[in-house]
Short mmCIF file of N, CA and C in Angstrom, two decimals:
data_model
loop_
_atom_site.label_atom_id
_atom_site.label_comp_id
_atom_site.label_asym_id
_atom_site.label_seq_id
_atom_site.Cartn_x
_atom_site.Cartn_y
_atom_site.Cartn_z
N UNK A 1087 -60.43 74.87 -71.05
CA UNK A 1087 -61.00 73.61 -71.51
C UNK A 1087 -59.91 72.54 -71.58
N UNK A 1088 -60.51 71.36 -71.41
CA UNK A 1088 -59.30 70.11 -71.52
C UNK A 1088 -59.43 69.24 -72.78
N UNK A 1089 -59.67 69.93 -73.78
CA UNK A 1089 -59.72 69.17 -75.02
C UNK A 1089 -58.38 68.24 -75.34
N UNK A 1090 -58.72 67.11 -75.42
CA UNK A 1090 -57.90 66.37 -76.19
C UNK A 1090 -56.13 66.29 -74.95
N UNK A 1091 -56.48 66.48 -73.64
CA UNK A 1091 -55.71 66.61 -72.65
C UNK A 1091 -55.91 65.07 -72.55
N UNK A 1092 -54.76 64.46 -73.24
CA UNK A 1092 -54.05 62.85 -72.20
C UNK A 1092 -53.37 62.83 -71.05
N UNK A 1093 -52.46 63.51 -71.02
CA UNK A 1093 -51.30 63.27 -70.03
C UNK A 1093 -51.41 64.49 -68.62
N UNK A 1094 -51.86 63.64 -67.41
CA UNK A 1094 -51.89 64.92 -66.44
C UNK A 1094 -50.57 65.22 -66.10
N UNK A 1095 -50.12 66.65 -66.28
CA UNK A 1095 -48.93 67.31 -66.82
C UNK A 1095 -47.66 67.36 -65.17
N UNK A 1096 -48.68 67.00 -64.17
CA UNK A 1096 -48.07 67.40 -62.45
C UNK A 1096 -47.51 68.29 -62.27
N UNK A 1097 -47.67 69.37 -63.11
CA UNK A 1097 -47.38 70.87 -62.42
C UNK A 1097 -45.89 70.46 -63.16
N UNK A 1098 -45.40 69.91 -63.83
CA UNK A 1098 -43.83 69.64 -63.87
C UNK A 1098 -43.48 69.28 -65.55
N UNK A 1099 -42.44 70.08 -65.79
CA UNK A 1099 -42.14 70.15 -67.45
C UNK A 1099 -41.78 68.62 -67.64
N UNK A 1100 -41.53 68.70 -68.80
CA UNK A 1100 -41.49 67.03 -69.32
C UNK A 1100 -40.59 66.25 -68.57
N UNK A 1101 -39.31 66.61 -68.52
CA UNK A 1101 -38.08 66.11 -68.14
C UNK A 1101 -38.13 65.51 -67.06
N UNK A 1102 -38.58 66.64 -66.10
CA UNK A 1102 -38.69 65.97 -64.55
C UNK A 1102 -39.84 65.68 -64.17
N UNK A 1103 -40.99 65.40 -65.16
CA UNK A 1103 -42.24 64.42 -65.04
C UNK A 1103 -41.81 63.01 -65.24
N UNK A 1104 -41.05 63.17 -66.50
CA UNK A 1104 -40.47 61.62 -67.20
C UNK A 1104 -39.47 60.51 -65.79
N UNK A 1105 -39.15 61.83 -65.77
CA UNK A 1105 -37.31 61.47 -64.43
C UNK A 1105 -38.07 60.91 -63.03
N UNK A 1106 -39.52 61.82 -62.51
CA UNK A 1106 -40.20 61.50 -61.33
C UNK A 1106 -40.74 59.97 -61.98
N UNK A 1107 -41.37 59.97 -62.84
CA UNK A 1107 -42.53 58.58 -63.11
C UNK A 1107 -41.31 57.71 -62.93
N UNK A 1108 -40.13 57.56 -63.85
CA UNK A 1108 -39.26 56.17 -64.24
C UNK A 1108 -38.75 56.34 -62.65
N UNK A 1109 -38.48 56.95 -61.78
CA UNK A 1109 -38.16 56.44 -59.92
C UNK A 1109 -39.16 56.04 -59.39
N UNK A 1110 -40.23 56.32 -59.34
CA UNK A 1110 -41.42 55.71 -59.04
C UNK A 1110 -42.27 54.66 -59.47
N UNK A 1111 -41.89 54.36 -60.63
CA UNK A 1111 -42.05 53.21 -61.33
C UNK A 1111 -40.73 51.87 -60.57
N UNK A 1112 -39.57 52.56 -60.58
CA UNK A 1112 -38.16 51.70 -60.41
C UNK A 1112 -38.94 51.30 -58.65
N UNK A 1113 -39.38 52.24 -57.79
CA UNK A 1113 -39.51 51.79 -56.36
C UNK A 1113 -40.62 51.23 -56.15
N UNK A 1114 -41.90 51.49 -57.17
CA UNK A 1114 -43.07 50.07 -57.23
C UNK A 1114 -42.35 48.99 -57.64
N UNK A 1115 -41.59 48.90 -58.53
CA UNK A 1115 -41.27 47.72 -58.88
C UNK A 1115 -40.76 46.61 -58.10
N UNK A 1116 -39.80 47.24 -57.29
CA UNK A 1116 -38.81 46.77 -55.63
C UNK A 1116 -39.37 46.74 -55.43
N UNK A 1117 -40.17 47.42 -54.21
CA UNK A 1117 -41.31 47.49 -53.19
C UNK A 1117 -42.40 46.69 -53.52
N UNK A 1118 -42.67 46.61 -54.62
CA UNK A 1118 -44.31 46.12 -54.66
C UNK A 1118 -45.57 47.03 -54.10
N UNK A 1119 -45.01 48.07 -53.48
CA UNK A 1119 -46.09 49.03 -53.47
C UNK A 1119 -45.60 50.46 -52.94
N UNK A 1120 -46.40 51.30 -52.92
CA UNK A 1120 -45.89 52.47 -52.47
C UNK A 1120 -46.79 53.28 -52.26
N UNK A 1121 -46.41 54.50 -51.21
CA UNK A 1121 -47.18 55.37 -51.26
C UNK A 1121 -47.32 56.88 -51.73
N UNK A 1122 -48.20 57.12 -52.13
CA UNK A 1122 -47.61 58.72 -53.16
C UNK A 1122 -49.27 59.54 -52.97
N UNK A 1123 -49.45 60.60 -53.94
CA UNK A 1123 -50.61 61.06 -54.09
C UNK A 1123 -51.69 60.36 -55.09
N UNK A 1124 -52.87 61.19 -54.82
CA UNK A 1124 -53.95 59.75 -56.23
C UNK A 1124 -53.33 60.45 -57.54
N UNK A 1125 -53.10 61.66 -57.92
CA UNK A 1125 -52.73 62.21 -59.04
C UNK A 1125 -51.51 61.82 -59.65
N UNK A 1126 -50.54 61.63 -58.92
CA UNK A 1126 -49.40 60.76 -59.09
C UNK A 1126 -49.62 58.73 -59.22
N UNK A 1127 -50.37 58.85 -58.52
CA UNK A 1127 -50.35 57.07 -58.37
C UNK A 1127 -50.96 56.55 -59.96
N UNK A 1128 -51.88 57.65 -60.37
CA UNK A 1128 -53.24 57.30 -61.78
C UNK A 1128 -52.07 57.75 -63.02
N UNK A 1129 -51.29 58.44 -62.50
CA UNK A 1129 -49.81 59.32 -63.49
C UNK A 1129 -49.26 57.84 -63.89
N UNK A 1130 -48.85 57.32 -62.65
CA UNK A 1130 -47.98 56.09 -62.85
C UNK A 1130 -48.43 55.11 -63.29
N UNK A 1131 -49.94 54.80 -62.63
CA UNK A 1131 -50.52 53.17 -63.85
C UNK A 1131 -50.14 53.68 -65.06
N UNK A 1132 -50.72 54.54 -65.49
CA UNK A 1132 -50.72 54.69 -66.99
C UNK A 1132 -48.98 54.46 -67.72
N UNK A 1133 -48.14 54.70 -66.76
CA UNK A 1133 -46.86 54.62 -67.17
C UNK A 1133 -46.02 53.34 -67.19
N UNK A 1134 -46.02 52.87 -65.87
CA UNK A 1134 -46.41 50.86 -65.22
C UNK A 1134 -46.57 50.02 -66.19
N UNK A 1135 -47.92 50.11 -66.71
CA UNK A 1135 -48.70 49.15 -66.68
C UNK A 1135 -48.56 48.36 -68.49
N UNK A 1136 -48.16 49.45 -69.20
CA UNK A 1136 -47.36 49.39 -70.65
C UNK A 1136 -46.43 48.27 -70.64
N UNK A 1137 -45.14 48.58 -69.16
CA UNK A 1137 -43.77 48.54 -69.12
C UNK A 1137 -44.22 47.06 -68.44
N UNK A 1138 -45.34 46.65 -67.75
CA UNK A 1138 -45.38 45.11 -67.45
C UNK A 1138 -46.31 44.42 -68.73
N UNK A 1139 -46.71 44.64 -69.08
CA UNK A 1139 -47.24 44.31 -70.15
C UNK A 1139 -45.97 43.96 -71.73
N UNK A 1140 -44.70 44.62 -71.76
CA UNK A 1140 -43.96 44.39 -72.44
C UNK A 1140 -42.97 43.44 -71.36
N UNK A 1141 -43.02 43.22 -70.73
CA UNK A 1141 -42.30 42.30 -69.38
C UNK A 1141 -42.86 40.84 -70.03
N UNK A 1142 -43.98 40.39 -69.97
CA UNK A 1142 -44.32 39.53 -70.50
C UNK A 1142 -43.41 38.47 -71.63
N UNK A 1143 -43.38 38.78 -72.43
CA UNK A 1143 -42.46 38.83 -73.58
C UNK A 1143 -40.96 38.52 -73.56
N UNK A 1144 -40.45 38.17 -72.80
CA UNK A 1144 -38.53 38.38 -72.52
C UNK A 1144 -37.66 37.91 -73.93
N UNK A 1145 -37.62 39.71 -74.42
CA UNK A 1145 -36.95 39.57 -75.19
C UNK A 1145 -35.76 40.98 -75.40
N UNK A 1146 -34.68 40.61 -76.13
CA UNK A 1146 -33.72 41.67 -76.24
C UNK A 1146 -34.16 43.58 -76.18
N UNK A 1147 -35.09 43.24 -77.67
CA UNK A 1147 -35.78 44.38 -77.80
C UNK A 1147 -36.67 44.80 -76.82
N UNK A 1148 -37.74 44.17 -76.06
CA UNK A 1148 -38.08 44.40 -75.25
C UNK A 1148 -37.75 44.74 -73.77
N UNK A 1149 -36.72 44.61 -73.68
CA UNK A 1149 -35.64 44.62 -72.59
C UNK A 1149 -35.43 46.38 -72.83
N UNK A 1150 -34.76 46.49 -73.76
CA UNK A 1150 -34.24 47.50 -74.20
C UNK A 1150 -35.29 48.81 -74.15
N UNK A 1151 -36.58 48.71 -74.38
CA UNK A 1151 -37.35 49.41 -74.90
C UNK A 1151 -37.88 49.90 -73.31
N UNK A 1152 -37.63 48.77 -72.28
CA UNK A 1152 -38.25 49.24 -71.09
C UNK A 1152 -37.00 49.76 -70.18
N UNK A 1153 -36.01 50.02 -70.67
CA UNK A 1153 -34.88 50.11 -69.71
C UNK A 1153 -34.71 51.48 -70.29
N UNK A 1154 -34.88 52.03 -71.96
CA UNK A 1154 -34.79 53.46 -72.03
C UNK A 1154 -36.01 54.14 -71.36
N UNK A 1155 -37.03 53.61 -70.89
CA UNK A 1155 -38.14 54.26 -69.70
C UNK A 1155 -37.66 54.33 -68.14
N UNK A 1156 -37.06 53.19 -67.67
CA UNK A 1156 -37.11 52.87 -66.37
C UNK A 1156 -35.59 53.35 -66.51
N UNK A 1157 -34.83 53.71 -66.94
CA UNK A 1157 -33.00 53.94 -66.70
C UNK A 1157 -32.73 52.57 -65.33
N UNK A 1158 -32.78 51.91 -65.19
CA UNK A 1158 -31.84 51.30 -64.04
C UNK A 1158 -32.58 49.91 -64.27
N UNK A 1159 -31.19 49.02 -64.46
CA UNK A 1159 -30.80 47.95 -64.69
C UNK A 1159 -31.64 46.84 -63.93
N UNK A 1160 -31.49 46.96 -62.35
CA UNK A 1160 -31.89 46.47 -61.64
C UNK A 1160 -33.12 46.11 -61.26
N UNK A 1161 -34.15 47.37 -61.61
CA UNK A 1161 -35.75 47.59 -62.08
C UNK A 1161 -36.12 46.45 -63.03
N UNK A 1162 -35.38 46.93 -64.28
CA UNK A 1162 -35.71 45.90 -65.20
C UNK A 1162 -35.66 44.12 -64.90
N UNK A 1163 -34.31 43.98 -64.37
CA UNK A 1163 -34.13 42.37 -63.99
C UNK A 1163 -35.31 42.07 -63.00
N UNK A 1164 -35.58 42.68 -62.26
CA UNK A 1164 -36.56 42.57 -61.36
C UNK A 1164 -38.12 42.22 -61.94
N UNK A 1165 -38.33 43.11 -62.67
CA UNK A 1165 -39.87 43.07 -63.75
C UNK A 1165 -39.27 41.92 -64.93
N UNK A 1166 -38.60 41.56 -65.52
CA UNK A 1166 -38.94 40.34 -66.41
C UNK A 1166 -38.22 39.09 -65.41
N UNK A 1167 -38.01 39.21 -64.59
CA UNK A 1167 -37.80 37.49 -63.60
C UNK A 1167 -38.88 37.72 -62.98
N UNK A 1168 -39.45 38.87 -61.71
CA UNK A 1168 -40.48 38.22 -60.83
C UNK A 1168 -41.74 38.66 -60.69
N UNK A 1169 -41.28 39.68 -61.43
CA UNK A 1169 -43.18 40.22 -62.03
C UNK A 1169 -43.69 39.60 -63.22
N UNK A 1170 -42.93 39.51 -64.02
CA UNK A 1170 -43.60 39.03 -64.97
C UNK A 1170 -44.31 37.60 -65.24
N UNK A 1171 -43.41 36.92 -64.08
CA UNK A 1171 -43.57 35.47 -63.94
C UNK A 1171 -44.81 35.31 -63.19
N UNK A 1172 -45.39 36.74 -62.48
CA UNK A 1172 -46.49 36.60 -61.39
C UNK A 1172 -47.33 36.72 -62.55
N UNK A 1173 -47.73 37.93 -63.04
CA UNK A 1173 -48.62 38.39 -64.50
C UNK A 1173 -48.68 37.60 -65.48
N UNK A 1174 -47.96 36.55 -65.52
CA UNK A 1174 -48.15 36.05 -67.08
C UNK A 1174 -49.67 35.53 -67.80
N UNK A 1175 -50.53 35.36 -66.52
CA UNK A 1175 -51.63 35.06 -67.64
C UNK A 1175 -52.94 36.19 -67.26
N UNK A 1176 -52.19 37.02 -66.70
CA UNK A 1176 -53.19 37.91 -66.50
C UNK A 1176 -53.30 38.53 -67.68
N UNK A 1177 -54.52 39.28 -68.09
CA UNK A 1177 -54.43 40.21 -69.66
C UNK A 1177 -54.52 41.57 -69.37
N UNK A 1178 -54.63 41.95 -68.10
CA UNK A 1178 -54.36 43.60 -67.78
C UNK A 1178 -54.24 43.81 -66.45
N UNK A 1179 -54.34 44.95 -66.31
CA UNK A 1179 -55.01 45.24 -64.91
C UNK A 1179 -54.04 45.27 -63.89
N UNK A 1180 -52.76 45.22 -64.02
CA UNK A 1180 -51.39 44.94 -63.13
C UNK A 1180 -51.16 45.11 -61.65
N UNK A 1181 -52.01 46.58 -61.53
CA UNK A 1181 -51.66 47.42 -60.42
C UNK A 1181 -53.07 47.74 -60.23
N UNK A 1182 -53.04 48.24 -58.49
CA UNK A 1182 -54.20 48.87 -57.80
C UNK A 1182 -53.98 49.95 -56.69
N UNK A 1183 -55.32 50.86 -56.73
CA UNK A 1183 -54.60 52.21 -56.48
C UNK A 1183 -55.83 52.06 -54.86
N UNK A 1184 -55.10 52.43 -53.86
CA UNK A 1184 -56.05 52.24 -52.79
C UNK A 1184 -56.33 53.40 -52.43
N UNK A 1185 -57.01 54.30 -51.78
CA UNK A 1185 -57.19 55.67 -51.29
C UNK A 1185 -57.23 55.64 -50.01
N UNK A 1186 -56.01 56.36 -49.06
CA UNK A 1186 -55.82 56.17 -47.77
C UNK A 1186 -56.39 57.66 -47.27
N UNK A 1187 -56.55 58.60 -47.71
CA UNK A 1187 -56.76 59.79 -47.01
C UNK A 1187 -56.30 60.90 -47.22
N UNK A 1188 -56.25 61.70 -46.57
CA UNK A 1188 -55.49 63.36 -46.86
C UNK A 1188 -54.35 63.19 -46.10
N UNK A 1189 -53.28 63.94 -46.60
CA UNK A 1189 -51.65 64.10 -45.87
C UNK A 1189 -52.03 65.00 -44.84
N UNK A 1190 -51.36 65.01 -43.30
CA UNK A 1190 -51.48 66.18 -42.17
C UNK A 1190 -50.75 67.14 -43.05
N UNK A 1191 -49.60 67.06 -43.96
CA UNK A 1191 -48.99 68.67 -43.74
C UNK A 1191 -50.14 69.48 -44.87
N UNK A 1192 -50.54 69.10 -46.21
CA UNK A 1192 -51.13 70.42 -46.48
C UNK A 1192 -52.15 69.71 -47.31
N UNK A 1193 -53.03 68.44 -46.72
CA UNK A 1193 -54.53 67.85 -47.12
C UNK A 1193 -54.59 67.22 -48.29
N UNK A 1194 -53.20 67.06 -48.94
CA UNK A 1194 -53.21 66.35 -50.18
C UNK A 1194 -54.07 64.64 -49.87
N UNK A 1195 -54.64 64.52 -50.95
CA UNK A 1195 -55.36 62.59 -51.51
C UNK A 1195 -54.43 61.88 -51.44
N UNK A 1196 -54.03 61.22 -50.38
CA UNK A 1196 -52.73 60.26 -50.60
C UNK A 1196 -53.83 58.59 -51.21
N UNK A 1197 -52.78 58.00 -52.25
CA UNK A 1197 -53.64 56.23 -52.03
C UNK A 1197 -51.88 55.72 -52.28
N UNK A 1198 -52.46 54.27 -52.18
CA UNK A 1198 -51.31 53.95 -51.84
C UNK A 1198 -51.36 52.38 -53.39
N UNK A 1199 -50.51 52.61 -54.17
CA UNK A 1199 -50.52 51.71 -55.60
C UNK A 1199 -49.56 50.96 -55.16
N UNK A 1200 -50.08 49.79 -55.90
CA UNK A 1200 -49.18 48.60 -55.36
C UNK A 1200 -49.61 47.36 -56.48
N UNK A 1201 -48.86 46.44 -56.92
CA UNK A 1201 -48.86 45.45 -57.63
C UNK A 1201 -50.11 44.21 -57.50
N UNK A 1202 -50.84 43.82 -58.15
CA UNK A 1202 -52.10 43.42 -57.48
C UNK A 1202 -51.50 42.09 -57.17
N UNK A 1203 -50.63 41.26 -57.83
CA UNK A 1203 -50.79 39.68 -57.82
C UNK A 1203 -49.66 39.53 -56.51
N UNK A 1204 -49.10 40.67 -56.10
CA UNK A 1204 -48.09 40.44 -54.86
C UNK A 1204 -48.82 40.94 -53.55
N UNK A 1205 -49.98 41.15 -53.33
CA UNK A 1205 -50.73 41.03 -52.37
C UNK A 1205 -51.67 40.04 -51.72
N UNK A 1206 -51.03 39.61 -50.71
CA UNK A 1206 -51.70 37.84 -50.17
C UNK A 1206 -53.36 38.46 -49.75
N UNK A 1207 -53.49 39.65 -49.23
CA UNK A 1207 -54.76 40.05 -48.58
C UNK A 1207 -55.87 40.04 -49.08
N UNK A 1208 -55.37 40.47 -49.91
CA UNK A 1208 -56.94 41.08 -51.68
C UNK A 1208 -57.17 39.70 -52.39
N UNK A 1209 -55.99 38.76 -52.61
CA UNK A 1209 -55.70 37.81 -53.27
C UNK A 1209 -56.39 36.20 -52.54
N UNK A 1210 -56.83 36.68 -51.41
CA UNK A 1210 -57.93 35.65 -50.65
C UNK A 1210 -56.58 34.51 -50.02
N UNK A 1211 -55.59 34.70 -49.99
CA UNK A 1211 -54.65 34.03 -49.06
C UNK A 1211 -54.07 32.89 -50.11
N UNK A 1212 -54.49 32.82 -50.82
CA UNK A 1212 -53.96 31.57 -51.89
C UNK A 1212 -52.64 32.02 -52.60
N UNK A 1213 -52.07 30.72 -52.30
CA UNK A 1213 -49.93 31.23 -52.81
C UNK A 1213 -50.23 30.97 -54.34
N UNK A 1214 -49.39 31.59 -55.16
CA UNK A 1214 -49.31 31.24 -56.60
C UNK A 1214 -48.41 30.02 -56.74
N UNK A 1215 -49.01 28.83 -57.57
CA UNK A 1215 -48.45 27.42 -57.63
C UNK A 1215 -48.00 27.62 -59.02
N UNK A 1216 -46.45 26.75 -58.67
CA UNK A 1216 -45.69 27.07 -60.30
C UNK A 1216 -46.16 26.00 -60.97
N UNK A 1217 -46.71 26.36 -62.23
CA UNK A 1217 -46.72 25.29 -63.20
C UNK A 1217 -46.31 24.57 -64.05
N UNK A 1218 -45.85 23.12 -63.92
CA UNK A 1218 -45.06 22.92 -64.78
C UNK A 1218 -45.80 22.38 -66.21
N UNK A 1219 -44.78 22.93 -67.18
CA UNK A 1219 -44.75 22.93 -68.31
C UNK A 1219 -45.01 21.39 -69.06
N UNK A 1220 -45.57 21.03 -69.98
CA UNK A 1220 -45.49 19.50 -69.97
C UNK A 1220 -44.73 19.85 -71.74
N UNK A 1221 -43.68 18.53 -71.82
CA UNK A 1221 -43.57 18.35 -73.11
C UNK A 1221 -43.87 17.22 -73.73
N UNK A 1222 -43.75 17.13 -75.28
CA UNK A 1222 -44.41 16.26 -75.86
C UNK A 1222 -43.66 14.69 -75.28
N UNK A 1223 -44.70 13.95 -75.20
CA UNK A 1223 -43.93 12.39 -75.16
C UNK A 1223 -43.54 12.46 -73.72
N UNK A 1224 -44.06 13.21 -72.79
CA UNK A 1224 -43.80 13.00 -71.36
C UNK A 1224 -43.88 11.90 -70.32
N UNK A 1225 -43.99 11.53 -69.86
CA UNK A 1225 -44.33 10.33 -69.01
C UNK A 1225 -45.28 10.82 -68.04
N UNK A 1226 -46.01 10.33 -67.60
CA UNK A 1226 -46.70 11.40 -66.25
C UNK A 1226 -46.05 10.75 -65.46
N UNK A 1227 -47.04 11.30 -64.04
CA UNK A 1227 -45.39 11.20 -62.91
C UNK A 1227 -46.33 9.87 -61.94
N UNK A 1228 -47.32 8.82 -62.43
CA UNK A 1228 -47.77 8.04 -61.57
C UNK A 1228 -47.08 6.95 -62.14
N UNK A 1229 -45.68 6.67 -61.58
CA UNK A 1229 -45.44 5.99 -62.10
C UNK A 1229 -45.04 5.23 -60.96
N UNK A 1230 -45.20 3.61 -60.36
CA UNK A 1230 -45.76 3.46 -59.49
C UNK A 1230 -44.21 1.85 -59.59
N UNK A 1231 -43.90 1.97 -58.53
CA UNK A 1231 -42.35 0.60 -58.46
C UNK A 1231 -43.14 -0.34 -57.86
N UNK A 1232 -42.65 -1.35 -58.65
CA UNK A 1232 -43.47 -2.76 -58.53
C UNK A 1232 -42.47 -3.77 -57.06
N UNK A 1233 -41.40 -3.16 -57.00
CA UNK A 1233 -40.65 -3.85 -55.69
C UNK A 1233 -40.92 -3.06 -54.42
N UNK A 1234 -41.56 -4.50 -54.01
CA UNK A 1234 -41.84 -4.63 -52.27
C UNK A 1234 -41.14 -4.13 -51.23
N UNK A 1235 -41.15 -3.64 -50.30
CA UNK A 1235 -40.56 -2.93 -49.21
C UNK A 1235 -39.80 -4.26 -48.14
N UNK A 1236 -40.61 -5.13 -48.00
CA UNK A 1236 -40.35 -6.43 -47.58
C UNK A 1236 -39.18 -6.98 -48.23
N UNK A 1237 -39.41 -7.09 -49.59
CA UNK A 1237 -37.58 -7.92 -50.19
C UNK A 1237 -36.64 -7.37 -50.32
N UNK A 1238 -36.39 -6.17 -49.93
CA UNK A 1238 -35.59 -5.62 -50.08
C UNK A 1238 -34.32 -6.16 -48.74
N UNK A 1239 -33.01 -6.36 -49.14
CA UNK A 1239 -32.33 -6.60 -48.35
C UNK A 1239 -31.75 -5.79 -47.27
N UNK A 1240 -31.79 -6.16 -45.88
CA UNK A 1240 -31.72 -5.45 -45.07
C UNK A 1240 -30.20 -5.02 -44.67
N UNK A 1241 -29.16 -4.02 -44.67
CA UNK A 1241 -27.69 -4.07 -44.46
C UNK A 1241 -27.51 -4.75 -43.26
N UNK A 1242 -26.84 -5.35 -43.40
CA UNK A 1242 -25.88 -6.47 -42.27
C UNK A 1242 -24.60 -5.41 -41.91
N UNK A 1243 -23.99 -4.83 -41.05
CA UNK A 1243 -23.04 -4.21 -41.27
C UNK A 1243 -22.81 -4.28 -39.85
N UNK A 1244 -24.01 -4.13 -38.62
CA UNK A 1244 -23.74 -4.34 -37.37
C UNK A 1244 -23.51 -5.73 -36.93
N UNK A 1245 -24.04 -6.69 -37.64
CA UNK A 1245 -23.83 -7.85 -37.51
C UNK A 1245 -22.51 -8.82 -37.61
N UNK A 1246 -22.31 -8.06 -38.96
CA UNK A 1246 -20.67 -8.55 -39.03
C UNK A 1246 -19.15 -7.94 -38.40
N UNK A 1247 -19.73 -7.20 -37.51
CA UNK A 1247 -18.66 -6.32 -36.48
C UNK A 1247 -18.77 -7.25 -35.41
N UNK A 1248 -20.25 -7.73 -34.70
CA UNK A 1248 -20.06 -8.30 -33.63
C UNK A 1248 -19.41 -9.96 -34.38
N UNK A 1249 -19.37 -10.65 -35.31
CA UNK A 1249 -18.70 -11.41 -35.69
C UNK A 1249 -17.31 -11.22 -35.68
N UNK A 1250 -17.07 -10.48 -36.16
CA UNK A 1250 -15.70 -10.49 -36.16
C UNK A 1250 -14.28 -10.20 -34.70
N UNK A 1251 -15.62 -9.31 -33.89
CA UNK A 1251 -14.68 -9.27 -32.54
C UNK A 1251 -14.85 -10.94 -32.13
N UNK A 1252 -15.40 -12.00 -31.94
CA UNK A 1252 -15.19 -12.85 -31.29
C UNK A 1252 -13.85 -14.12 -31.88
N UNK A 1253 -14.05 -13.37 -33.45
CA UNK A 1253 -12.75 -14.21 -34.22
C UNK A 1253 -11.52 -13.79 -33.70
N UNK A 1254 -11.69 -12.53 -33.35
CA UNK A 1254 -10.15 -11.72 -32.84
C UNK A 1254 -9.27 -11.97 -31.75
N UNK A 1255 -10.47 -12.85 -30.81
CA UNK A 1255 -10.02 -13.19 -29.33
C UNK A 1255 -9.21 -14.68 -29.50
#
């Protein structure tokens, strides 16, 4: 019976369940997607999807809290500069798990998980536009110059070269 069974265990004691998820987590993160088994890929949202969800947030502690999961430095800088900046107003849902088929060597469910907001395909082709921030007492930006294109003075600079060669002679 599977009473009260959370965590699908992958055939693998804690250590090197923990050690497989935080590399596979570290190479979704780079990659933006990857390919693995469905039992592994549904292993990893559940593991992911916490660790972008505290991404959100950029803070010391939070830094900290996702770097004793993910061990490597580089993962982390990666998820609070350019994931998180993609996710920020999303409220869940981070990642998506696609189902490509059975492996030739021995028929395993491969799908293939990947970051949802870094996919142009699914995402209907539309780029993410940065928004800027407004602060108080701003000016907006129609702000419109009242001098003419016409009065503006035109540089003389070729003019006074051919003047001056005829003074020279």
């Amino acid at each position: 019976m599977r009473h009260g069974k959370k965590v699908n265990h992958l055939s693998r004691q804690s250590g090197h369940r923990k050690a497989m998820l935080a590399n596979m987590a570290c190479s979704l993160i780079e990659h933006k997607r990857i390919n693995t088994t469905v039992a592994k890929a549904k292993a990893l949202k559940q593991f992911v999807e916490p660790l972008v969800t505290k991404s959100k947030e950029d803070t010391t502690h939070n830094r900290r809290i996702v770097f004793s999961y993910l061990r490597n430095k580089y993962a982390v800088t990666e998820l609070f500069r350019e994931v998180s900046a993609k996710v920020g107003d999303r409220p869940g849902g981070y990642t998506r798990i696609i189902k490509l088929g059975n492996r030739l060597g021995d028929n395993a469910d491969m799908a293939m998980i990947e970051l949802v907001d870094f996919n142009e395909l699914y995402n209907g082709g539309k780029k993410e536009e940065k928004k800027s921030k407004s602060r108080r007492g701003g000016k907006s930006k129609k702000v419109e110059t009242t001098v003419p294109v016409a009065e503006t003075p035109a540089p003389e600079a070729p003019e006074t070269s051919s003047e001056e060669t005829p003074s020279a002679e």
